[in-house]
Short mmCIF file of C-alpha atoms and ligand atoms in Angstrom, two decimals:
data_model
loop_
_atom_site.label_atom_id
_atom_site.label_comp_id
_atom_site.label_asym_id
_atom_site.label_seq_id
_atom_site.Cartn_x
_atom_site.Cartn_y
_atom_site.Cartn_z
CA UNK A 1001 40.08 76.46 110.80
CA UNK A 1002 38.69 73.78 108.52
CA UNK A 1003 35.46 71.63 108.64
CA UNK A 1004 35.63 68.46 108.87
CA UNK A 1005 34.43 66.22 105.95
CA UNK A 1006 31.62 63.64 105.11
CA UNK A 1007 32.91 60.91 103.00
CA UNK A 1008 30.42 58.30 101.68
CA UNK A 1009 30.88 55.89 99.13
CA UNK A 1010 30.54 58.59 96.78
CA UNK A 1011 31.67 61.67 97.45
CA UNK A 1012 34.11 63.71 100.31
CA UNK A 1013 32.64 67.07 101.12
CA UNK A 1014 33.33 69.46 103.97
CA UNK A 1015 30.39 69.40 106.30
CA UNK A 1016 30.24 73.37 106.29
CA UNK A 1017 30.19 75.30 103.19
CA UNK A 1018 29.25 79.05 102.21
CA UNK A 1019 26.01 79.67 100.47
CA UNK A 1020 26.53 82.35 97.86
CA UNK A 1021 22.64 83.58 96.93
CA UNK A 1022 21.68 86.40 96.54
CA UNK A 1023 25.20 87.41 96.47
CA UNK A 1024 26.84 88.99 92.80
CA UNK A 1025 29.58 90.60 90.75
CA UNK A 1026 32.72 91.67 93.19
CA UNK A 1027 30.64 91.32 96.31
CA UNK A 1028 30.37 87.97 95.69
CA UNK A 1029 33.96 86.97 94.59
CA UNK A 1030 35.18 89.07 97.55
CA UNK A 1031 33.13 87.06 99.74
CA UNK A 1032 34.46 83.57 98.49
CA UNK A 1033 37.97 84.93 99.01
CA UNK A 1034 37.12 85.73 102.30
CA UNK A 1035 35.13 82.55 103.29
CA UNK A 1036 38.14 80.18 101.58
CA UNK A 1037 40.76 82.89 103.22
CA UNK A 1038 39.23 81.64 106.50
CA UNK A 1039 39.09 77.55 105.87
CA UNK A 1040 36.31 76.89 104.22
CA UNK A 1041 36.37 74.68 101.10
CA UNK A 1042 33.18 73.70 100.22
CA UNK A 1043 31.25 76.70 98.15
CA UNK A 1044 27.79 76.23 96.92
CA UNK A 1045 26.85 78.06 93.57
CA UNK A 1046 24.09 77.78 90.84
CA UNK A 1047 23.51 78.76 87.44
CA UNK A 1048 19.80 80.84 88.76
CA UNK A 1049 21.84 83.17 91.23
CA UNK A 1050 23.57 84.65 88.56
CA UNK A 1051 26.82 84.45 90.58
CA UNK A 1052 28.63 81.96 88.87
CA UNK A 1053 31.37 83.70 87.22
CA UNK A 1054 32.06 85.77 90.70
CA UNK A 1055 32.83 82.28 92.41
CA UNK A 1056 35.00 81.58 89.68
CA UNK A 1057 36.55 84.79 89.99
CA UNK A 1058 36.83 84.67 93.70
CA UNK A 1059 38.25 80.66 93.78
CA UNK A 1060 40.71 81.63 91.43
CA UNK A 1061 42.20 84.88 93.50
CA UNK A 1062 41.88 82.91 96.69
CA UNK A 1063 44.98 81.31 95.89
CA UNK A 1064 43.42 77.74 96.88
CA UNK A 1065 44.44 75.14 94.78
CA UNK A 1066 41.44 73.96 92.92
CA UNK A 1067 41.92 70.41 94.25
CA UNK A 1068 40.90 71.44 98.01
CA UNK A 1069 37.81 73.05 97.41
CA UNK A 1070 34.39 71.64 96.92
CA UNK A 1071 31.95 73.18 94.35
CA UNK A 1072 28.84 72.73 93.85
CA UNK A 1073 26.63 74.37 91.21
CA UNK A 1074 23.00 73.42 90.17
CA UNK A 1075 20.78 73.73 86.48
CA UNK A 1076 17.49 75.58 87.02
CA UNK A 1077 14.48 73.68 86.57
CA UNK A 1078 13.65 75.54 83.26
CA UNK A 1079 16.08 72.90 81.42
CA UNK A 1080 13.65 69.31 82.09
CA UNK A 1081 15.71 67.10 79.51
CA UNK A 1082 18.78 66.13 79.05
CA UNK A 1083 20.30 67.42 76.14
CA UNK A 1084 18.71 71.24 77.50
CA UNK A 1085 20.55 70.25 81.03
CA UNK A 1086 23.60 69.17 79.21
CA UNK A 1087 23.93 72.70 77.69
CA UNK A 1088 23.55 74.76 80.32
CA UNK A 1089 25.88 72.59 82.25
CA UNK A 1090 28.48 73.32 79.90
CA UNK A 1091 27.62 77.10 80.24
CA UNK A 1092 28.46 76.82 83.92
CA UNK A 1093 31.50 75.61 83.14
CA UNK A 1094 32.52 78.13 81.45
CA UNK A 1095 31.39 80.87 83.48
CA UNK A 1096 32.74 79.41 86.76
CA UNK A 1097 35.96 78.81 84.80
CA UNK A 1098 36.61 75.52 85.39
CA UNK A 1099 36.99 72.19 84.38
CA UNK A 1100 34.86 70.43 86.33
CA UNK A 1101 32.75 71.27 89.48
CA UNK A 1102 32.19 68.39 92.43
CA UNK A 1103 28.80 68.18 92.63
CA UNK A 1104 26.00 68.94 89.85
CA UNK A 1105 22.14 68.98 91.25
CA UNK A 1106 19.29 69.66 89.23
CA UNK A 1107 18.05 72.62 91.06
CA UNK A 1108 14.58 72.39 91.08
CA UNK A 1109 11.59 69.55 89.72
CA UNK A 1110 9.69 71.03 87.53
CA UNK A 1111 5.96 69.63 86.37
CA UNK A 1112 7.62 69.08 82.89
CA UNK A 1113 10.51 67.46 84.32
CA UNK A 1114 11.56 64.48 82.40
CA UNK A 1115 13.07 62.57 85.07
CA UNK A 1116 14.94 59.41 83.04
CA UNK A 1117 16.42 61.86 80.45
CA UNK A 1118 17.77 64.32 82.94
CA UNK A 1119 19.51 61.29 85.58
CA UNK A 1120 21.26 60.08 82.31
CA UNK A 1121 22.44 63.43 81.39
CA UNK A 1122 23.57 63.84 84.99
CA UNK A 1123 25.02 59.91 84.63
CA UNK A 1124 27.07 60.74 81.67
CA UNK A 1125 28.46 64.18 83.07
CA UNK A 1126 29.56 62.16 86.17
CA UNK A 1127 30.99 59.68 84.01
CA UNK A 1128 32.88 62.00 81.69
CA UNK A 1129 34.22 63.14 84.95
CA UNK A 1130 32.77 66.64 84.61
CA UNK A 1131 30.62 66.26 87.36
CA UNK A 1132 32.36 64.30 90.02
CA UNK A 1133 29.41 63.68 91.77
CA UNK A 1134 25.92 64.82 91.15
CA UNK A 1135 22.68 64.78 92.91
CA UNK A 1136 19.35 66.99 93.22
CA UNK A 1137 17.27 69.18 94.92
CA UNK A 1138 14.15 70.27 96.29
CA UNK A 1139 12.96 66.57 95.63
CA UNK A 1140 10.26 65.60 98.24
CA UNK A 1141 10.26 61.87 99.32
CA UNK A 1142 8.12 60.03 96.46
CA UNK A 1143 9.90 61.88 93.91
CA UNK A 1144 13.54 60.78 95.12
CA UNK A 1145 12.44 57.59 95.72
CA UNK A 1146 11.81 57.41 92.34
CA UNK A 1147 15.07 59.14 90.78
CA UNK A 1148 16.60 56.08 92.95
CA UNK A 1149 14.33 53.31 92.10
CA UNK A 1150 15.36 54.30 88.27
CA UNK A 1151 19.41 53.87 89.26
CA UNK A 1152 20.48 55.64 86.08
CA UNK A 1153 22.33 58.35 88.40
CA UNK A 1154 24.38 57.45 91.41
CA UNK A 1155 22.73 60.09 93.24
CA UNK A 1156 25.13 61.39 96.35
CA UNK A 1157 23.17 64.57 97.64
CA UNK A 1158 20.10 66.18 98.34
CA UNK A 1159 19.88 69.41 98.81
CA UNK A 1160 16.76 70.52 100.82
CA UNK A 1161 16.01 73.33 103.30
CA UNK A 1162 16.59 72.70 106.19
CA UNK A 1163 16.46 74.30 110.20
CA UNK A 1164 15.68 73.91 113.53
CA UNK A 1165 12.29 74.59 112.06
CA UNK A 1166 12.42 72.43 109.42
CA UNK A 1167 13.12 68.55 110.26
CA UNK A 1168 12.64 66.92 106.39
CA UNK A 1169 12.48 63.66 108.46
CA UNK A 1170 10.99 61.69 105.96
CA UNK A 1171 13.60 62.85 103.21
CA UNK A 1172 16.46 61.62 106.09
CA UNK A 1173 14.74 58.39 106.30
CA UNK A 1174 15.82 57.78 102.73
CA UNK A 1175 19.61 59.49 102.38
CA UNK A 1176 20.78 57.87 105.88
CA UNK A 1177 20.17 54.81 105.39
CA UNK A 1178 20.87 54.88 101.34
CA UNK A 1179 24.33 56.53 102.23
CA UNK A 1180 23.54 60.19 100.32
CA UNK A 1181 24.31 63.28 101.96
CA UNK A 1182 21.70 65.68 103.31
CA UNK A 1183 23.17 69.08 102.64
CA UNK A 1184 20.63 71.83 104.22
CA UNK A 1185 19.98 75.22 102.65
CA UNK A 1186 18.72 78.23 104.75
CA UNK A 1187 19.74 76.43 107.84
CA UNK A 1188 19.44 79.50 110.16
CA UNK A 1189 15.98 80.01 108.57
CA UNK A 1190 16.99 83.24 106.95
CA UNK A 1191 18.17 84.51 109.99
CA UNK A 1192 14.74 84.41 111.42
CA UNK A 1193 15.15 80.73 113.94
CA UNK A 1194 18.07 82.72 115.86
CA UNK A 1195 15.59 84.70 117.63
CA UNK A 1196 14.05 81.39 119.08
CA UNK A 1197 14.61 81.43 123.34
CA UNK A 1198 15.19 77.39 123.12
CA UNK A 1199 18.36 78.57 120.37
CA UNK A 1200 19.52 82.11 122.58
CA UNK A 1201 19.19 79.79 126.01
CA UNK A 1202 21.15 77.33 124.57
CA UNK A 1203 23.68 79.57 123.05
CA UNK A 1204 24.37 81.21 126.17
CA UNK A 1205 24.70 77.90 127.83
CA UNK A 1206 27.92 77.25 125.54
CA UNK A 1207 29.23 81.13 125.07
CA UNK A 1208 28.07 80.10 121.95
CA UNK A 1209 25.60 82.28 119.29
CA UNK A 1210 22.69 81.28 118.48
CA UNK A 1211 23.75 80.96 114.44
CA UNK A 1212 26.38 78.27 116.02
CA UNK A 1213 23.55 76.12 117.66
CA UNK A 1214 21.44 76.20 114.97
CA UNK A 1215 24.19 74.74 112.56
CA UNK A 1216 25.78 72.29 114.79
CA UNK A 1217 22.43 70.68 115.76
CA UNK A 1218 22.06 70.40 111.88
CA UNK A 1219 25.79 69.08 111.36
CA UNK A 1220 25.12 66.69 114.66
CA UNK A 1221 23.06 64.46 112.24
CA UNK A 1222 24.23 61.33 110.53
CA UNK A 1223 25.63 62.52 106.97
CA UNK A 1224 24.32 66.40 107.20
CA UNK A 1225 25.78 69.59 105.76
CA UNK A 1226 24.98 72.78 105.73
CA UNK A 1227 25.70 75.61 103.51
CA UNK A 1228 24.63 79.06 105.52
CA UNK A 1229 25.07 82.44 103.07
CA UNK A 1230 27.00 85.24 104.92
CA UNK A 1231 28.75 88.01 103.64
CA UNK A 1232 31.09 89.53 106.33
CA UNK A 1233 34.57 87.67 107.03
CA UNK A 1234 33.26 88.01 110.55
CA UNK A 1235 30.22 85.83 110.41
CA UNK A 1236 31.61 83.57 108.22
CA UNK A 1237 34.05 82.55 110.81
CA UNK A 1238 31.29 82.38 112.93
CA UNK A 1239 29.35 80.11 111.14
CA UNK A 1240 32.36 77.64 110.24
CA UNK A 1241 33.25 77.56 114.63
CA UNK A 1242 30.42 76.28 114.89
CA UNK A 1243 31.69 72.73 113.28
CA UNK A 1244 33.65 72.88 117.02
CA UNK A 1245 30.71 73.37 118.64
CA UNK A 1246 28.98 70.18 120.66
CA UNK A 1247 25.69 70.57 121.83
CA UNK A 1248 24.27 67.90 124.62
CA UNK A 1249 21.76 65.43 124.02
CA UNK A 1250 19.44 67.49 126.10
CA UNK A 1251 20.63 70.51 123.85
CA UNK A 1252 19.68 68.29 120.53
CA UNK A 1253 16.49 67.38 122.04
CA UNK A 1254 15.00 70.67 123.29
CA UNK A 1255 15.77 72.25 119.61
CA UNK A 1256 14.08 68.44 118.32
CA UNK A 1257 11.23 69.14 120.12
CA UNK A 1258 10.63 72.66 118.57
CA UNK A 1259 7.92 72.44 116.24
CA UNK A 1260 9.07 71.61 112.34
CA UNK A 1261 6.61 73.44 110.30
CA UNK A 1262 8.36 76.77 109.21
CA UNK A 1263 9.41 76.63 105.15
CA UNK A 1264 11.02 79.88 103.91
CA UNK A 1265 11.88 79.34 100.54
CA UNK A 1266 8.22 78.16 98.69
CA UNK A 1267 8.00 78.98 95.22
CA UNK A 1268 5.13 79.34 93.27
CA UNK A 1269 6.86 76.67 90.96
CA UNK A 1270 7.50 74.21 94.60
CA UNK A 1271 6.64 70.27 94.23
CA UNK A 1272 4.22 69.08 96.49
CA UNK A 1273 6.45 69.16 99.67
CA UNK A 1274 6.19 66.05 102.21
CA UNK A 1275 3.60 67.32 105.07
CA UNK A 1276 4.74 68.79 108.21
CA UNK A 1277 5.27 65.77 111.34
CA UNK A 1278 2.06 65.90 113.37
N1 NAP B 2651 18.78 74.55 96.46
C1 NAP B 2651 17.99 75.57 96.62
O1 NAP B 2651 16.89 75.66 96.04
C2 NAP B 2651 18.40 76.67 97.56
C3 NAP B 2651 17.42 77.57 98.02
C4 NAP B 2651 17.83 78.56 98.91
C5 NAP B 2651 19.16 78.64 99.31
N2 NAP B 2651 20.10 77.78 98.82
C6 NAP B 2651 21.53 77.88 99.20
O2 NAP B 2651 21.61 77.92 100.61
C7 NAP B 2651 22.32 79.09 101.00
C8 NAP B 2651 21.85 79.57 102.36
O3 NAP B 2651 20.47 79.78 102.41
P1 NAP B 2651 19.83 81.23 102.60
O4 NAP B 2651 20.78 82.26 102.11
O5 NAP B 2651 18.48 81.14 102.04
O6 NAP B 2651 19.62 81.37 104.16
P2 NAP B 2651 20.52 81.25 105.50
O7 NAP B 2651 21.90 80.83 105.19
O8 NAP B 2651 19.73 80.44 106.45
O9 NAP B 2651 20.48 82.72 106.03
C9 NAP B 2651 21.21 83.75 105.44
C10 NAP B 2651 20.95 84.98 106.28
O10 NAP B 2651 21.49 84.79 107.59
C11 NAP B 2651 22.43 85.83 107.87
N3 NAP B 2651 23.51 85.26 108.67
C12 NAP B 2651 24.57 84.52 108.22
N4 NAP B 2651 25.35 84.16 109.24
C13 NAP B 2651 24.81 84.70 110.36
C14 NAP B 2651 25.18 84.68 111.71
N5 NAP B 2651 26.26 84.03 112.14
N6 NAP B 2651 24.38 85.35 112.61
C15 NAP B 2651 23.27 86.00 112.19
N7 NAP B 2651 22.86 86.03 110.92
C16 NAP B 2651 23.63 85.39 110.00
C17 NAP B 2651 22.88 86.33 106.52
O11 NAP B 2651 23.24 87.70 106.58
P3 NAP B 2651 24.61 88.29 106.02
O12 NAP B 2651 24.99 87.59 104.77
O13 NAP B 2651 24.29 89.72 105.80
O14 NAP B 2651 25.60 88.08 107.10
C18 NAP B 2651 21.63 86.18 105.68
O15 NAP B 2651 20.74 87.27 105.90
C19 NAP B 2651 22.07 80.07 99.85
O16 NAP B 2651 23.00 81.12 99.87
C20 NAP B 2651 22.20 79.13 98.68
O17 NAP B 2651 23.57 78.89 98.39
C21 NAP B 2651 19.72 76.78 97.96
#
């Protein structure tokens, strides 16, 4: 089985990828052999999760041409300039063993972050062709309206979390319209929004699982992925069914209607984060 893909004017990714944090050393690579064994082809790294070299490690047994998967990796937020960003970029590289990866985010916004000399850093990596697309993450609304009002990057993605819990409506109003993908991180809320009745009810209603509703009502959105992290072969082909999966309007609506005020992953180091919808 295979997800299917957003294209947009700047990028093609598969819709479903595998999240690989916390996930290291041979647990990790066995896990990206498994996940790309099964279909998927989208694989979402970072330099922070330590993991890097196991993705590497796990792409290149999977026996996958390069050319078919996606990968993304990010630079942590303790690198807020270019020529700092630059390096650890080419770190990745080598650690994940490859040429190039598809899509580069800045990880995180820091308070020191110099935003102009990190989106021409990311500019030039794109246009060198080491990063074929590039993009950022954990950036609340003002922030990435500003990264875009500066068009020195042609920003494709924003990676944000993202749930049944979670709506980051405001953040949508600007990557719909402006043609960037939305792809969401902990979109089963850690494992924690399966246990919601709305999600089981549902679920039960499609001989579905409640991990499958809570993705496809995140892929049902206009240019949305999602990369849930799951070890076992079994739950990753789970997770990547549920890109079959069709949930009703009604379905969408009762999990809309759910209240959108849970955030799991709040550092200490966190931007100030859009409010919560009334
Ligand atoms: N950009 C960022 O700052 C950022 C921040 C956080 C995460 N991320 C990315 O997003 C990925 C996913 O986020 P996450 O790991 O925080 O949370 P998540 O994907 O929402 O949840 C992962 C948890 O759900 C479990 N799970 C997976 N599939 C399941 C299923 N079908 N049924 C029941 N439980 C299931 C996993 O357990 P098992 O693995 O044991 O199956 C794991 O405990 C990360 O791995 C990372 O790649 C990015």
């Amino acid at each position: 089985m295979s997800s299917p893909l957003l294209t947009t004017a700047r990028l093609t990714m598969p819709a479903l990828g595998l999240g690989t944090w916390p996930l290291k050393g041979r647990d990790c690579e066995e896990a990206v052999e498994s996940a790309l064994g099964l279909g998927y082809r989208h694989i979402d790294t970072a330099e922070m999760y330590g993991n890097e070299a196991a993705v590497g490690a796990g792409i290149a047994t999977s026996g996958v041409p390069r050319g078919e998967v996606f990968l993304t990796t990010k630079i942590w937020h303790d690198k807020p300039d270019g020529p700092a960003f630059r390096a650890a970029f080419a770190a990745s590289l080598e650690r994940l063993k490859q040429p190039y990866v598809d899509l580069l985010l800045v990880h995180w916004p820091s308070p020191a972050l110099n935003l102009p000399s990190v989106l021409t850093a990311l500019a030039h990596l794109h246009a060198e062709g080491l990063a074929r697309a590039v993009g950022v993450s954990n950036f609340p609304s003002a922030l990435l309206r500003q990264a875009l009002a500066l068009d020195i990057a042609p920003i494709a993605c924003l990676q944000v979390e993202q749930h049944a819990m979670l709506s980051q409506q405001a953040l949508l109003d600007i990557t719909q319209p402006a043609g960037i993908v939305m792809t969401s991180y902990t979109p089963l809320g850690k494992g924690e929004v399966l246990e919601h009745p709305v999600l089981t009810r549902i679920a039960a209603r499609h001989g579905a699982t409640p991990a499958q509703v809570a993705l496809a009502y995140l892929l049902a959105k206009k240019l949305v992925a999602a990369v849930p992290k799951a070890r076992s072969a079994a739950r990753q082909a789970e997770n990547l069914a549920a890109t079959r999966l069709v949930l009703s309007a009604e379905d969408l609506a009762a999990i809309a209607a759910l209240p959108k005020n849970r955030r799991f992953v709040n550092p200490d180091f966190a931007p100030a984060w859009d409010p919560f919808p009334a």
